[in-house]
C-alpha positions as a Python dict, from the first residue, in 0.01 Angstrom:
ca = {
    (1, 'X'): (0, 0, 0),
    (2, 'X'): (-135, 77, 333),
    (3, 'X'): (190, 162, 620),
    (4, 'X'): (186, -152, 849),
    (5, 'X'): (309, -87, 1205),
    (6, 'X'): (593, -401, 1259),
    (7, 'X'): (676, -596, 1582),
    (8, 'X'): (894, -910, 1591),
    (9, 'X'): (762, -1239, 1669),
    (10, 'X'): (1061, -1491, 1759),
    (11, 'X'): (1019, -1832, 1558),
    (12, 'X'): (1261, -2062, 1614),
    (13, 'X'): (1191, -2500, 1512),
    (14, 'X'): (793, -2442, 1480),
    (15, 'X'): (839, -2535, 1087),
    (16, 'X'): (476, -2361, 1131),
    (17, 'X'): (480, -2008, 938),
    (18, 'X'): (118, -1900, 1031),
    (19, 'X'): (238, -1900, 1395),
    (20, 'X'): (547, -1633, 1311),
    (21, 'X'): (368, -1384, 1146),
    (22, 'X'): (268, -1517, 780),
    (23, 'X'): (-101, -1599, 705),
    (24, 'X'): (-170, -1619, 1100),
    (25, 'X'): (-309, -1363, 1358),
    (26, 'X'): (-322, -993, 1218),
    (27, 'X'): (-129, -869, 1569),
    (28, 'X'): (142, -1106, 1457),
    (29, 'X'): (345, -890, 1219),
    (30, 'X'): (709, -1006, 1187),
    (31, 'X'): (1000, -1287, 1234),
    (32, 'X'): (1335, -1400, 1315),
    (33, 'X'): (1437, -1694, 1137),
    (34, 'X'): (1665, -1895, 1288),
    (35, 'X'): (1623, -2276, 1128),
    (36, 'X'): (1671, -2353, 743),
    (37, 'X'): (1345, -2531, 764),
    (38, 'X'): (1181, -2184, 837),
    (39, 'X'): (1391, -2015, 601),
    (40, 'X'): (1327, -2262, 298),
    (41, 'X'): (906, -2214, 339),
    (42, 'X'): (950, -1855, 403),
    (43, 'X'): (1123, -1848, 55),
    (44, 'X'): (913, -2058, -115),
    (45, 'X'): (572, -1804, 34),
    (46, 'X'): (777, -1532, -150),
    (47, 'X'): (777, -1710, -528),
    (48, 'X'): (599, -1506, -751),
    (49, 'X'): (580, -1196, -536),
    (50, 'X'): (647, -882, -789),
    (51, 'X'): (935, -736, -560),
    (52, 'X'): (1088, -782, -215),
    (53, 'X'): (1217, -530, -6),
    (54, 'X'): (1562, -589, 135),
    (55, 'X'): (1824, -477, 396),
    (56, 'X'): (2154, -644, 582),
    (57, 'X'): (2348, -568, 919),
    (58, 'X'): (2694, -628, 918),
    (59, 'X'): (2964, -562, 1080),
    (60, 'X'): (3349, -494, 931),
    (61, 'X'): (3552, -244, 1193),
    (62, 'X'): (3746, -533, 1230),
    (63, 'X'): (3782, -737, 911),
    (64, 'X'): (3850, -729, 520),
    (65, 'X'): (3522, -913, 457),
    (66, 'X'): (3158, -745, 586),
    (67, 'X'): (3060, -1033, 877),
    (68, 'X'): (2696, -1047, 789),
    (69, 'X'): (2454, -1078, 1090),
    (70, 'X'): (2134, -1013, 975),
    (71, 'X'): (1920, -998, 647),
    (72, 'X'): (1578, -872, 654),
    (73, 'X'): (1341, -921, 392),
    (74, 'X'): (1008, -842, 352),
    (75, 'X'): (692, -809, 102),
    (76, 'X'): (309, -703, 184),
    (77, 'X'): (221, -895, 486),
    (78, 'X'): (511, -1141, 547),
    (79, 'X'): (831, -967, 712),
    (80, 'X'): (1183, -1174, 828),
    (81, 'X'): (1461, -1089, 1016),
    (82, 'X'): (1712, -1358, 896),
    (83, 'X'): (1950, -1482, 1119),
    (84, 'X'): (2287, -1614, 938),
    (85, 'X'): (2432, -1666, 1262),
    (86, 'X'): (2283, -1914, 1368),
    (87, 'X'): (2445, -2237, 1355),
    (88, 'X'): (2429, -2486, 1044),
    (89, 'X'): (2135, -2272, 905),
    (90, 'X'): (2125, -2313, 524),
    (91, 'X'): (2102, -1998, 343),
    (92, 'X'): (2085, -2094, 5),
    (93, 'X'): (1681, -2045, -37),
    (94, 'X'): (1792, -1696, 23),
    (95, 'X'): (2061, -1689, -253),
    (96, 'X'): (1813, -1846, -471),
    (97, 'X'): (1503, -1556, -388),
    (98, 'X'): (1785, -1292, -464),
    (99, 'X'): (1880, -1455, -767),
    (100, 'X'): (1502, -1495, -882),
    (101, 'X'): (1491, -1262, -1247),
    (102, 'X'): (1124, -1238, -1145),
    (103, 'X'): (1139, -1074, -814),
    (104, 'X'): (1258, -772, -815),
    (105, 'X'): (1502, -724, -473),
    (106, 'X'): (1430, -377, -346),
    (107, 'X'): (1702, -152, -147),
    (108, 'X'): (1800, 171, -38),
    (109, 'X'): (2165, 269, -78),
    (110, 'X'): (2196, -123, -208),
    (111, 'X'): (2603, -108, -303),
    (112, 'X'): (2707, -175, 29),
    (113, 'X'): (2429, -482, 72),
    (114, 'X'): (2513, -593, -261),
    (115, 'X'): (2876, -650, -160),
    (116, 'X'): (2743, -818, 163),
    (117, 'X'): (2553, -1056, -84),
    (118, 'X'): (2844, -1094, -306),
    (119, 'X'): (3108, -1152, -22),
    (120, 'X'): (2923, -1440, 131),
    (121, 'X'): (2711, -1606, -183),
    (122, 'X'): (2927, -1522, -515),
    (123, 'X'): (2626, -1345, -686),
    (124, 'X'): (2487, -1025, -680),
    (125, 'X'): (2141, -994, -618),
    (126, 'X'): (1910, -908, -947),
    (127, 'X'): (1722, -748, -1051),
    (128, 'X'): (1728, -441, -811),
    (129, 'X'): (1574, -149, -756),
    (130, 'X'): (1757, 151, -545),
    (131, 'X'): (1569, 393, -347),
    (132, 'X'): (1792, 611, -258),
    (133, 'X'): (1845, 625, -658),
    (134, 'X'): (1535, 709, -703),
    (135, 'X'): (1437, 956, -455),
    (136, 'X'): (1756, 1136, -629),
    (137, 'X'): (1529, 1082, -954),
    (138, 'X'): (1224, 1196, -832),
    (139, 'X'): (1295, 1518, -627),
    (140, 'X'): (1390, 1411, -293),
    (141, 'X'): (1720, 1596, -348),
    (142, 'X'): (2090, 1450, -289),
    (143, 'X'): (2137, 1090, -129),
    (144, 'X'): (1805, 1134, 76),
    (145, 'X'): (1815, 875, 349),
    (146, 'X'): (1598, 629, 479),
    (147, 'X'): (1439, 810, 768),
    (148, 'X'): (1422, 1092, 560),
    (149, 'X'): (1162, 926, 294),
    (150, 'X'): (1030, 711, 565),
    (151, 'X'): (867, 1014, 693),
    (152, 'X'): (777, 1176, 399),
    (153, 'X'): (640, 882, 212),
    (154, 'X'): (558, 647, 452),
    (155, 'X'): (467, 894, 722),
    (156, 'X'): (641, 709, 1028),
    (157, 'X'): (943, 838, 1256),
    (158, 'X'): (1166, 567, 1263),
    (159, 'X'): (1323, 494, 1601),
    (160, 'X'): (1702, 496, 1525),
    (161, 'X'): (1856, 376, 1870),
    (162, 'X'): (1957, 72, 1751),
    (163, 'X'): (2109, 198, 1451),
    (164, 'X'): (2481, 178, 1613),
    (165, 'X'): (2464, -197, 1808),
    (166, 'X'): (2687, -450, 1762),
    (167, 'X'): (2448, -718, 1555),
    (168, 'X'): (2678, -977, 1575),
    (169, 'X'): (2618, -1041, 1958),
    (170, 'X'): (2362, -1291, 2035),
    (171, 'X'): (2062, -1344, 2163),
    (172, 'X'): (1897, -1019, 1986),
    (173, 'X'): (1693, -810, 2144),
    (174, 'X'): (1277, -746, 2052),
    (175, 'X'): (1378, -377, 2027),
    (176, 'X'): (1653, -499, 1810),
    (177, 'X'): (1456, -698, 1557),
    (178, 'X'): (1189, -456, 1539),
    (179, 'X'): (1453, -173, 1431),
    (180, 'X'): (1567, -446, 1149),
    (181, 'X'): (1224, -489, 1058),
    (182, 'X'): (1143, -165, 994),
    (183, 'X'): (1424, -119, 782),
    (184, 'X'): (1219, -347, 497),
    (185, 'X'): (823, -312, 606),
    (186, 'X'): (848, 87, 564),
    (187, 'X'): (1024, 19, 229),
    (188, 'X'): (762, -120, 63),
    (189, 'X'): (561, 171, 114),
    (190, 'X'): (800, 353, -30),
    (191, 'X'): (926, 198, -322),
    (192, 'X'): (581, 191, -443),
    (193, 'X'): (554, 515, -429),
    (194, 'X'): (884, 578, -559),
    (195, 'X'): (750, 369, -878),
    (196, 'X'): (454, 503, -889),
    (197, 'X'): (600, 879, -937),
    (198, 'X'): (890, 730, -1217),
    (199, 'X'): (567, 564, -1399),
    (200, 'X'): (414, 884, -1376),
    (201, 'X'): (741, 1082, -1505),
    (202, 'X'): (837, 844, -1765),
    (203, 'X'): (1172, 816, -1587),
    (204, 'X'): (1188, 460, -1505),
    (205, 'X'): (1449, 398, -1762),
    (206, 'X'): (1735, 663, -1570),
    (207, 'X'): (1683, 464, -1298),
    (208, 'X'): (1776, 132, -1477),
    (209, 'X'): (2068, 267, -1618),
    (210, 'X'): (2236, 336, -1273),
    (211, 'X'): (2101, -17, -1175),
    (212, 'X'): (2301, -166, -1445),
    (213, 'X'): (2615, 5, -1299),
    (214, 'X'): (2501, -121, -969),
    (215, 'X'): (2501, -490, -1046),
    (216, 'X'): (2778, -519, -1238),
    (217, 'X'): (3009, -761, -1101),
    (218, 'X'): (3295, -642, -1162),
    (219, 'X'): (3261, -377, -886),
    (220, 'X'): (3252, -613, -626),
    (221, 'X'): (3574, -838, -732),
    (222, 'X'): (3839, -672, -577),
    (223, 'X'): (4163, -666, -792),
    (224, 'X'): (4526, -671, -596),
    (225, 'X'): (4691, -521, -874),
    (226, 'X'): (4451, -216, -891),
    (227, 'X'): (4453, -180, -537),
    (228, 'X'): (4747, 93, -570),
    (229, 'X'): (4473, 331, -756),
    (230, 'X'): (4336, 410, -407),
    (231, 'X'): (4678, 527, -252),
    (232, 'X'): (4754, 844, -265),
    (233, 'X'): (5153, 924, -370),
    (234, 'X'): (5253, 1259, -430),
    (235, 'X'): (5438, 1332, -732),
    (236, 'X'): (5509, 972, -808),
    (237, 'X'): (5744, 840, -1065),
    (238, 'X'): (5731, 520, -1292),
    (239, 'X'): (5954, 328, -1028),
    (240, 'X'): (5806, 429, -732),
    (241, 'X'): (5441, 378, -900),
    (242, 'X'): (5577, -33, -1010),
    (243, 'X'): (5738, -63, -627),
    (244, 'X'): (5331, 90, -503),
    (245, 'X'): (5155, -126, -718),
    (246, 'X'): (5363, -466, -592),
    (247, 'X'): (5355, -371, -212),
    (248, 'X'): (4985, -264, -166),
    (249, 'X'): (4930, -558, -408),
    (250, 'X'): (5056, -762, -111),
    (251, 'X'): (4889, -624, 179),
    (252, 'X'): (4538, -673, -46),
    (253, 'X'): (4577, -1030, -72),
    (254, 'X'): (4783, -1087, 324),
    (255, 'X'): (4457, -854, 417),
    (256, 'X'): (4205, -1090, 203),
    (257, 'X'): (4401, -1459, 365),
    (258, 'X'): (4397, -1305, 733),
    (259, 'X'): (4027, -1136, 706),
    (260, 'X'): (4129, -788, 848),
    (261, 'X'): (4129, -465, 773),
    (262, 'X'): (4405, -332, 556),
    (263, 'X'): (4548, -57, 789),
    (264, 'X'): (4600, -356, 1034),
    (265, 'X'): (4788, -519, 803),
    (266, 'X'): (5008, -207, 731),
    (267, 'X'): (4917, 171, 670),
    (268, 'X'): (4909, 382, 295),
    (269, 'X'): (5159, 618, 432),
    (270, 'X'): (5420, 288, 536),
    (271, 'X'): (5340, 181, 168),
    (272, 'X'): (5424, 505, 17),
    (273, 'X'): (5769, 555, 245),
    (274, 'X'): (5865, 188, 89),
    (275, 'X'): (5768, 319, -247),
    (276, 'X'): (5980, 589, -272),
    (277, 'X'): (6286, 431, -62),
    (278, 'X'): (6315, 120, -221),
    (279, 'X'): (6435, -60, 68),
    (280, 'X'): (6677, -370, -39),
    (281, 'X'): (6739, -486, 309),
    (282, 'X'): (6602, -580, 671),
    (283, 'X'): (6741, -232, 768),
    (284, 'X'): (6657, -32, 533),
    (285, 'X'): (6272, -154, 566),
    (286, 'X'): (6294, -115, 939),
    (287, 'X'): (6365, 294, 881),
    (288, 'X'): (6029, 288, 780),
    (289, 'X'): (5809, 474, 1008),
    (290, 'X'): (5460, 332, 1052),
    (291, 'X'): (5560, -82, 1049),
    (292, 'X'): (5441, -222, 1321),
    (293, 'X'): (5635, -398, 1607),
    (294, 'X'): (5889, -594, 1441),
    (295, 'X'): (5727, -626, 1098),
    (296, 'X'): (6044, -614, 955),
    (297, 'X'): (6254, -860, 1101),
    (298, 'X'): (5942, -1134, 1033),
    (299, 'X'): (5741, -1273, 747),
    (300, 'X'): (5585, -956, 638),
    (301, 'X'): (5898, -750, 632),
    (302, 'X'): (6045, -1057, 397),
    (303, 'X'): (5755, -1032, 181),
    (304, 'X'): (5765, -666, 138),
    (305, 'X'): (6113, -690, 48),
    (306, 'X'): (6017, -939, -217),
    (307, 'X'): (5789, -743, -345),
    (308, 'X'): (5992, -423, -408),
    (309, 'X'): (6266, -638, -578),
    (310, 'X'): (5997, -782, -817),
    (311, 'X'): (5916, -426, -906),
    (312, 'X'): (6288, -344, -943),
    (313, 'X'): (6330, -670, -1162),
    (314, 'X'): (6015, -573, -1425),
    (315, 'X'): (6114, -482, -1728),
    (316, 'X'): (6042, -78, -1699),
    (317, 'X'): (5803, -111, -2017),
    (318, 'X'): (5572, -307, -1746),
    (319, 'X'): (5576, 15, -1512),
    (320, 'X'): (5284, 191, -1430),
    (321, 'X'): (5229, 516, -1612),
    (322, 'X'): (5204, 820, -1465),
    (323, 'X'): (4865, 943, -1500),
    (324, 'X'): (4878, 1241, -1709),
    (325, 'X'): (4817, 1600, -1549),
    (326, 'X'): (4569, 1794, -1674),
    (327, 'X'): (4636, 2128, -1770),
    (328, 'X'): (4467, 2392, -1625),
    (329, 'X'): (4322, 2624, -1916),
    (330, 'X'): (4273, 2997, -1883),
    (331, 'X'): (4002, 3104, -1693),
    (332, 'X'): (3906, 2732, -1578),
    (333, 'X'): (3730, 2785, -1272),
    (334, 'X'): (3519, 3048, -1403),
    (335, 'X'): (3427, 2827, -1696),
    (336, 'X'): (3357, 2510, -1422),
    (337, 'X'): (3161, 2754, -1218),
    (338, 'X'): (2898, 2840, -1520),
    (339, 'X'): (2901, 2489, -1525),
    (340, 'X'): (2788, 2455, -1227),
    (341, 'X'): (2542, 2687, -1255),
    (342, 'X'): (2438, 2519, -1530),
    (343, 'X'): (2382, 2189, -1388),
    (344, 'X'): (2191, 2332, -1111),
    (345, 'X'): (1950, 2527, -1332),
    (346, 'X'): (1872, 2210, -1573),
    (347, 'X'): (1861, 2026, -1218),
    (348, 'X'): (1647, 2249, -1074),
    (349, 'X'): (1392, 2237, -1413),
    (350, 'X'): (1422, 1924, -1384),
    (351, 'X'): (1357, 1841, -1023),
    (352, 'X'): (1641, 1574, -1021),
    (353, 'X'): (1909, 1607, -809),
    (354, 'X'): (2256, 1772, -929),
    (355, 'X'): (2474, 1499, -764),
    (356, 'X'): (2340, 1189, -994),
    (357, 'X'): (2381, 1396, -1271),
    (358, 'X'): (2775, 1545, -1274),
    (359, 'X'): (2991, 1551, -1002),
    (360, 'X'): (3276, 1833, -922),
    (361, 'X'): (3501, 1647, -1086),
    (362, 'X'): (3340, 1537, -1372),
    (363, 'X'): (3250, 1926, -1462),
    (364, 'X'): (3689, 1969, -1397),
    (365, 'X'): (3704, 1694, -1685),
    (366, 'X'): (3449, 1843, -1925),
    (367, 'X'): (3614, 2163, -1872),
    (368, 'X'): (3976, 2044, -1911),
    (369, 'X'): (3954, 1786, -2231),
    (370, 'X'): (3766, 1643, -2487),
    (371, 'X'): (3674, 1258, -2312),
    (372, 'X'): (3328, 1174, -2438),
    (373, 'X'): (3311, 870, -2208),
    (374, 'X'): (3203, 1085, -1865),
    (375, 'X'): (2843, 1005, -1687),
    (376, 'X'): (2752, 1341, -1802),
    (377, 'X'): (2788, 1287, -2138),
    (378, 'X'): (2610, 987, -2147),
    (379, 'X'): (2218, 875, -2188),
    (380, 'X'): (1989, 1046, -1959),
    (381, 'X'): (2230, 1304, -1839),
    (382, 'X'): (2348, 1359, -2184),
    (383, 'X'): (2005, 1477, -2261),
    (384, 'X'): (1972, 1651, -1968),
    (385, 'X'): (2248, 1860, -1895),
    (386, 'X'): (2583, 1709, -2101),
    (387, 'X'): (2443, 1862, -2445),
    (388, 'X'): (2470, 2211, -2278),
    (389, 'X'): (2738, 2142, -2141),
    (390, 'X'): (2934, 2102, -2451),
    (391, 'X'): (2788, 2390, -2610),
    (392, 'X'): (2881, 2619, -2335),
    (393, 'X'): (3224, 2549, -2317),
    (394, 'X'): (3219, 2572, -2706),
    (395, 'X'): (3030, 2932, -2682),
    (396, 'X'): (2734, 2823, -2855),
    (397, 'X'): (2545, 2901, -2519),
    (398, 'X'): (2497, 3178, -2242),
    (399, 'X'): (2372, 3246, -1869),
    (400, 'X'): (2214, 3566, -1806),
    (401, 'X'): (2063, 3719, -1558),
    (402, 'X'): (1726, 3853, -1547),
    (403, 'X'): (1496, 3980, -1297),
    (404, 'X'): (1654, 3819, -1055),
    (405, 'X'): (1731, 3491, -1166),
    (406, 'X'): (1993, 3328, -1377),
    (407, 'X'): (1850, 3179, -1738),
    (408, 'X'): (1985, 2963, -2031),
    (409, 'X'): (2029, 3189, -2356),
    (410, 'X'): (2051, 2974, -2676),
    (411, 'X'): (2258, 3012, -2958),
    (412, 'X'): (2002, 3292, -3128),
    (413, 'X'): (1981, 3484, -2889),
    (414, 'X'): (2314, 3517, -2812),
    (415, 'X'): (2395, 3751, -3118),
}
């Protein structure tokens, strides 16, 4: 598809389309949307298109939940900045075009958009289709960003002075919109190509696996009483782990009720101080450094005191576990460094990049045990790399150099 150069036409209560930018004047390239009438026909004009490319701005330095302030969609001709903002607009012809099976919703670096979706409408958009996946898939090396494949696919330099505003201040500028805009016209261009090149490849299926992962909901629903996973305790013990899990359990769902961001409700180190004090009373908890004002003489404090006693009154079967330490073996970081190497060599043959297919800490696990449920070892990346893998910790295969350059040796020629 041929690059189209967007500008921003403001439509407001016209209920006419042609005028903003769809089916009307070729100098008229693009929209903000600001009336549910507008919305629902712009919607509608997009039923039975093969894809739509999509992108959000939001804002969440100061909540728990992404504010969204803009959605931009667009597809061949017909571009929209959405604006959810505006007052009593209905945005459920959007919820249903992202929940269309037969439109496939195009973005790049979508996890963060798909939790805007999820936050505000329940569902996550599908089907999708990442770019930033697939530039990883296709040789564009690791997390390539937008601008990045903008001007190597779509040939544009993409003005990014807007990238940093504050969307959630109103009205928006022209320069504003037409920065949104261009976030979703330039991404047509290149998710075609993008498809075009995985066609070509045969690779189109890798990229559906880590769309399935993607999508799943279960990503997006966040769980209070996994919350203490993200915490980091040193040396931790089965007491202080149950008093962790019950505290940071509380400031997920105080930070969920209030909309802000967790730190404001209290910090991780705060929570890990009560975790390992156990504090029983107003004055122990008020020893803790980090609680702010006079958190502990108030609602909170008497809540985080609850909390720790419910920990202290679990039976100790209900406990977390300490997650077991993995033993270094001898010679481990040489064996995770031919790993390495490994991984960039099949890479590198490959033209994928290493990142998607292993990460550092996935090589420390395939070094370390015997789990057969890692990324590496699975599908795609199985085939790729995780078969070697296996048979180089086993022995069964070799690096050597060789004029120069590092090569795989296989099992007969290792002898």
């Amino acid at each position: 598809m041929a690059h189209r150069d967007v500008g921003a036409t403001r439509c407001h209560v016209s209920g006419d389309l042609r005028l903003c930018g769809f089916g009307g004047s070729p100098h008229t390239r693009g929209v903000l949307i600001t009336d549910s009438r507008d919305l629902a026909e712009f919607c509608r004009r997009l039923e039975g298109a093969p894809y739509v490319a999509v992108d959000t701005e939001f804002l969440r330095e100061k909540t728990y939940w992404p504010k969204l302030c803009l959605v931009q969609v667009a597809y061949d001709d017909a571009a929209a900045a959405i604006d959810p903002l505006t007052r009593d607009i209905d945005l459920e012809p959007l919820f249903e075009l992202m929940d269309d099976q037969d439109v496939l919703k195009v973005f790049h670096s979508a996890s963060q958009d798909i939790e805007v979706f999820f936050s505000v409408s329940g569902r996550v958009p599908l089907p999708i289709f990442d770019t930033q996946v697939a530039a990883m898939v296709a040789g564009y090396g690791e997390q390539v960003g937008y601008a990045t494949l903008a001007s190597q696919i779509a040939g544009v330099t993409l003005d990014k002075s807007s990238q940093l505003t504050d969307w959630s201040l109103r009205p928006l500028s022209d320069r504003q919109i037409e920065y949104a805009l261009g976030d979703v016209t330039h991404l047509c261009t290149i998710y075609e190509e993008l498809d075009g090149r995985l066609e070509e490849t045969g690779r189109g299926s890798w990229v559906s696996e880590e769309m399935a992962a993607l999508t799943d909901v279960s990503s997006y629903k966040a769980d209070p009483r996994k919350a203490y996973r993200r915490v980091r305790i040193r040396r931790p013990n089965r007491k202080a782990l149950a008093i962790l899990r019950e505290v940071v359990a509380w400031r997920e769902e105080t930070a969920q009720r209030r909309n802000l961001p967790r730190n404001w409700v209290i910090r991780d180190d705060a929570l890990v101080e009560i975790s390992t004090r156990a504090p029983r009373t107003v004055d122990d908890l008020s020893r803790v450094r980090g609680l702010r004002g006079n958190a502990a003489n108030g609602r909170d404090g008497e809540a985080l005191l609850d909390a720790v006693q419910a920990a202290l009154d679990m039976p100790k079967n209900e406990w977390p576990k300490i997650p077991p330490r993995r033993t270094p073996i001898r010679g481990h970081e040489a064996l995770v460094a031919l790993l390495q190497t490994l991984l960039r060599l099949r890479c590198e043959d490959h033209d994928v990049a290493p990142k998607l297919v292993a990460t550092r800490d996935e090589l420390n696990r395939i070094a370390t045990t015997n789990d057969q449920d890692l990324r590496p070892l699975k599908g795609w990346r199985r085939e790729l790399f995780g078969n070697d893998a296996l048979e180089l910790k086993a022995g069964r295969l070799g690096l050597t150099g060789d004029r120069g350059q590092v090569r795989v040796l296989k099992p007969d020629q290792l002898e």
